[in-house]
Short mmCIF file of C-alpha atoms in Angstrom, two decimals:
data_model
loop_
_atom_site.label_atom_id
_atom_site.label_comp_id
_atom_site.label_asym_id
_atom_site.label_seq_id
_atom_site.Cartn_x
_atom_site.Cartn_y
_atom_site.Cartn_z
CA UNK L 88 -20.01 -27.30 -41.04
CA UNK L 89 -19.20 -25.23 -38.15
CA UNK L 90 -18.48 -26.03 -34.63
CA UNK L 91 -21.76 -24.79 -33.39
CA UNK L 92 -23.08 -27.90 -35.59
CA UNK L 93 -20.53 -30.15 -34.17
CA UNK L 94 -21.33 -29.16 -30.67
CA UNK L 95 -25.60 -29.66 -31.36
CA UNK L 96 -25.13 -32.70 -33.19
CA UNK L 97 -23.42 -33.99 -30.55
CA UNK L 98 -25.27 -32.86 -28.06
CA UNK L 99 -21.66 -31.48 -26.38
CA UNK L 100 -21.40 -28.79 -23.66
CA UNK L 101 -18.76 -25.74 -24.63
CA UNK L 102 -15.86 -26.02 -22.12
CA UNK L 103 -13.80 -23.12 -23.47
CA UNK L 104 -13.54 -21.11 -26.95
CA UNK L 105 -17.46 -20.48 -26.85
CA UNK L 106 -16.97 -16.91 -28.43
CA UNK L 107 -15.96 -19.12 -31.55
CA UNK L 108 -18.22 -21.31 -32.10
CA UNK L 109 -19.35 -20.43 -35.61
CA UNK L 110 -15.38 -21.23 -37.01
CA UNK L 111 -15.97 -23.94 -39.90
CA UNK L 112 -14.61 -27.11 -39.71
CA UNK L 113 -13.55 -29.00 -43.06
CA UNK L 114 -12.71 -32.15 -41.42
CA UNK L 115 -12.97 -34.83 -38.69
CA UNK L 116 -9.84 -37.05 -36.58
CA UNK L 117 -10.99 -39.51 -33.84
CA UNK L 118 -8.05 -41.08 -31.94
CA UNK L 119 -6.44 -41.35 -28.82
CA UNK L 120 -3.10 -41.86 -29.71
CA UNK L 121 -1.68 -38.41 -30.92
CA UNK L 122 1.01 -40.56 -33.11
CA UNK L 123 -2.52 -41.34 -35.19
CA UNK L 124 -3.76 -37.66 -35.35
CA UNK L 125 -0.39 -36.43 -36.45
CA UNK L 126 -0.14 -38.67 -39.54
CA UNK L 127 -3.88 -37.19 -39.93
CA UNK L 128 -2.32 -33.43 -40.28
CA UNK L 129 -5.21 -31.35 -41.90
CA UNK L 130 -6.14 -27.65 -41.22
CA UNK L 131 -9.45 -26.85 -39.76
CA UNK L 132 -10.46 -29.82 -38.22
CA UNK L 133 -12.13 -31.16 -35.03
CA UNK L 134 -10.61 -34.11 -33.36
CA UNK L 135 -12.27 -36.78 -31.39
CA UNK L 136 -10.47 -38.28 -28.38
CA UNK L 137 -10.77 -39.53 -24.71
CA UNK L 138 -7.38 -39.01 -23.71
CA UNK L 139 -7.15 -36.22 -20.97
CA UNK L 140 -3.98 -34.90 -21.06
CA UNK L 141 -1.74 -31.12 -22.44
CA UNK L 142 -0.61 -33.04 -25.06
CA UNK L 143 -3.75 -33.31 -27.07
CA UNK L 144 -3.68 -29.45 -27.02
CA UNK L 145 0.17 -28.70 -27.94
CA UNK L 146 -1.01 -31.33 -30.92
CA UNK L 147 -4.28 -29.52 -31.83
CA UNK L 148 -1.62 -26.30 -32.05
CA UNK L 149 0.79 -27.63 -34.22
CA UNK L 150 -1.76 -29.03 -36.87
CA UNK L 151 -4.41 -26.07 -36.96
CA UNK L 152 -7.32 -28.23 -35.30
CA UNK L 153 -9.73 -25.81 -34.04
CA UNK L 154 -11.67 -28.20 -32.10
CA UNK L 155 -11.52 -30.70 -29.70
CA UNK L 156 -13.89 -33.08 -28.70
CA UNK L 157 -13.88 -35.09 -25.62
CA UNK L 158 -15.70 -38.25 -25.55
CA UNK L 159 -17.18 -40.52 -23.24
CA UNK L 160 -18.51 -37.58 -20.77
CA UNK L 161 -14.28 -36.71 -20.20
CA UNK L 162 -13.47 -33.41 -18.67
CA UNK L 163 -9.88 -31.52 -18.66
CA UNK L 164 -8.53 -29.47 -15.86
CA UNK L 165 -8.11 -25.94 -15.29
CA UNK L 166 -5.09 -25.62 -16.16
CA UNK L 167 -5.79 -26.97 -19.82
CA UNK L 168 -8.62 -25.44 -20.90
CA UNK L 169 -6.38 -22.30 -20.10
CA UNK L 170 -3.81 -23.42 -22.34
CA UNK L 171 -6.39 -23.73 -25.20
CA UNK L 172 -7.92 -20.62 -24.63
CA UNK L 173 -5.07 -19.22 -24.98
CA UNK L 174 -3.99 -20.84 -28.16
CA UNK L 175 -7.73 -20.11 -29.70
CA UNK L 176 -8.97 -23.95 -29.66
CA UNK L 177 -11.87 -24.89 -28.80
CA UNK L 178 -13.07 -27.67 -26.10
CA UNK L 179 -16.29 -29.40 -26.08
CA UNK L 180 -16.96 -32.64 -24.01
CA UNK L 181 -19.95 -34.99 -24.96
CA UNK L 182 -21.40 -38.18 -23.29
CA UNK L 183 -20.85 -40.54 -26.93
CA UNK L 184 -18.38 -42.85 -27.21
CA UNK L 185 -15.29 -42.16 -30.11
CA UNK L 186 -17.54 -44.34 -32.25
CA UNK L 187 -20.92 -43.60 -32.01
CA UNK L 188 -19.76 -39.68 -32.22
CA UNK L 189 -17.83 -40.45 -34.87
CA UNK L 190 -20.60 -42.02 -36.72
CA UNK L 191 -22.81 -39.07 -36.28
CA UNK L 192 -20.58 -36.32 -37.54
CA UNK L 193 -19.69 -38.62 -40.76
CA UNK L 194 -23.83 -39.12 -40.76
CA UNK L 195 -24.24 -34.84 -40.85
CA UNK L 196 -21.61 -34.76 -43.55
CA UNK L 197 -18.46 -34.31 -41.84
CA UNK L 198 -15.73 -36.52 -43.19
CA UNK L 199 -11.87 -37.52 -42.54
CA UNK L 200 -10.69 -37.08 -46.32
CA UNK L 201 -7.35 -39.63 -47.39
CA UNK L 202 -4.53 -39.58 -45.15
#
């Protein structure tokens, strides 16, 4: 799957990273708590979360997630979709909640895999 999928599946709007749209994705994280998505710690993977902050990007960095996805209509500011542009991740935002977008990616064949 690539993000491209992710995003129409989803029905998400590209925030930043759109030139990279067609980078696969072997995996899927949904949390809010980065605590969560660090035990989670696989390469190439999208993560699903509602919380708005720099921290969910300096995590994305350290464990190779190409993708975030911001649930429940969420937005960041300026200043971090700079700071992922800059580290190459991607940002999409879509109107689901965690679960329901969860759901839908498993449904299309995207899954977590064992911790």
């Amino acid at each position: 799957m690539t993000v491209r999928d992710v995003r129409d599946i989803l029905g998400a709007r590209v925030l930043a990273g759109e030139d990279h749209l067609d980078e696969k994705v072997l995996s899927a994280c949904g949390s809010d708590m980065m605590s969560d998505v660090l035990a989670f710690s696989k390469d190439h993977s999208v993560l699903l979360t509602g919380l708005c902050n720099p921290q969910v990007i300096r995590t994305a960095e350290m464990l190779d997630i190409v993708c975030i996805v911001f649930v429940r209509g969420k937005k960041p500011d300026e200043s971090m979709l700079q700071m992922a542009d800059e580290r190459g991740i991607i940002i999409l935002s879509t109107g689901h909640r965690m679960f329901s977008a969860c759901g839908m990616l498993y449904e299309a064949g995207l899954h977590g895999g064992a911790i």
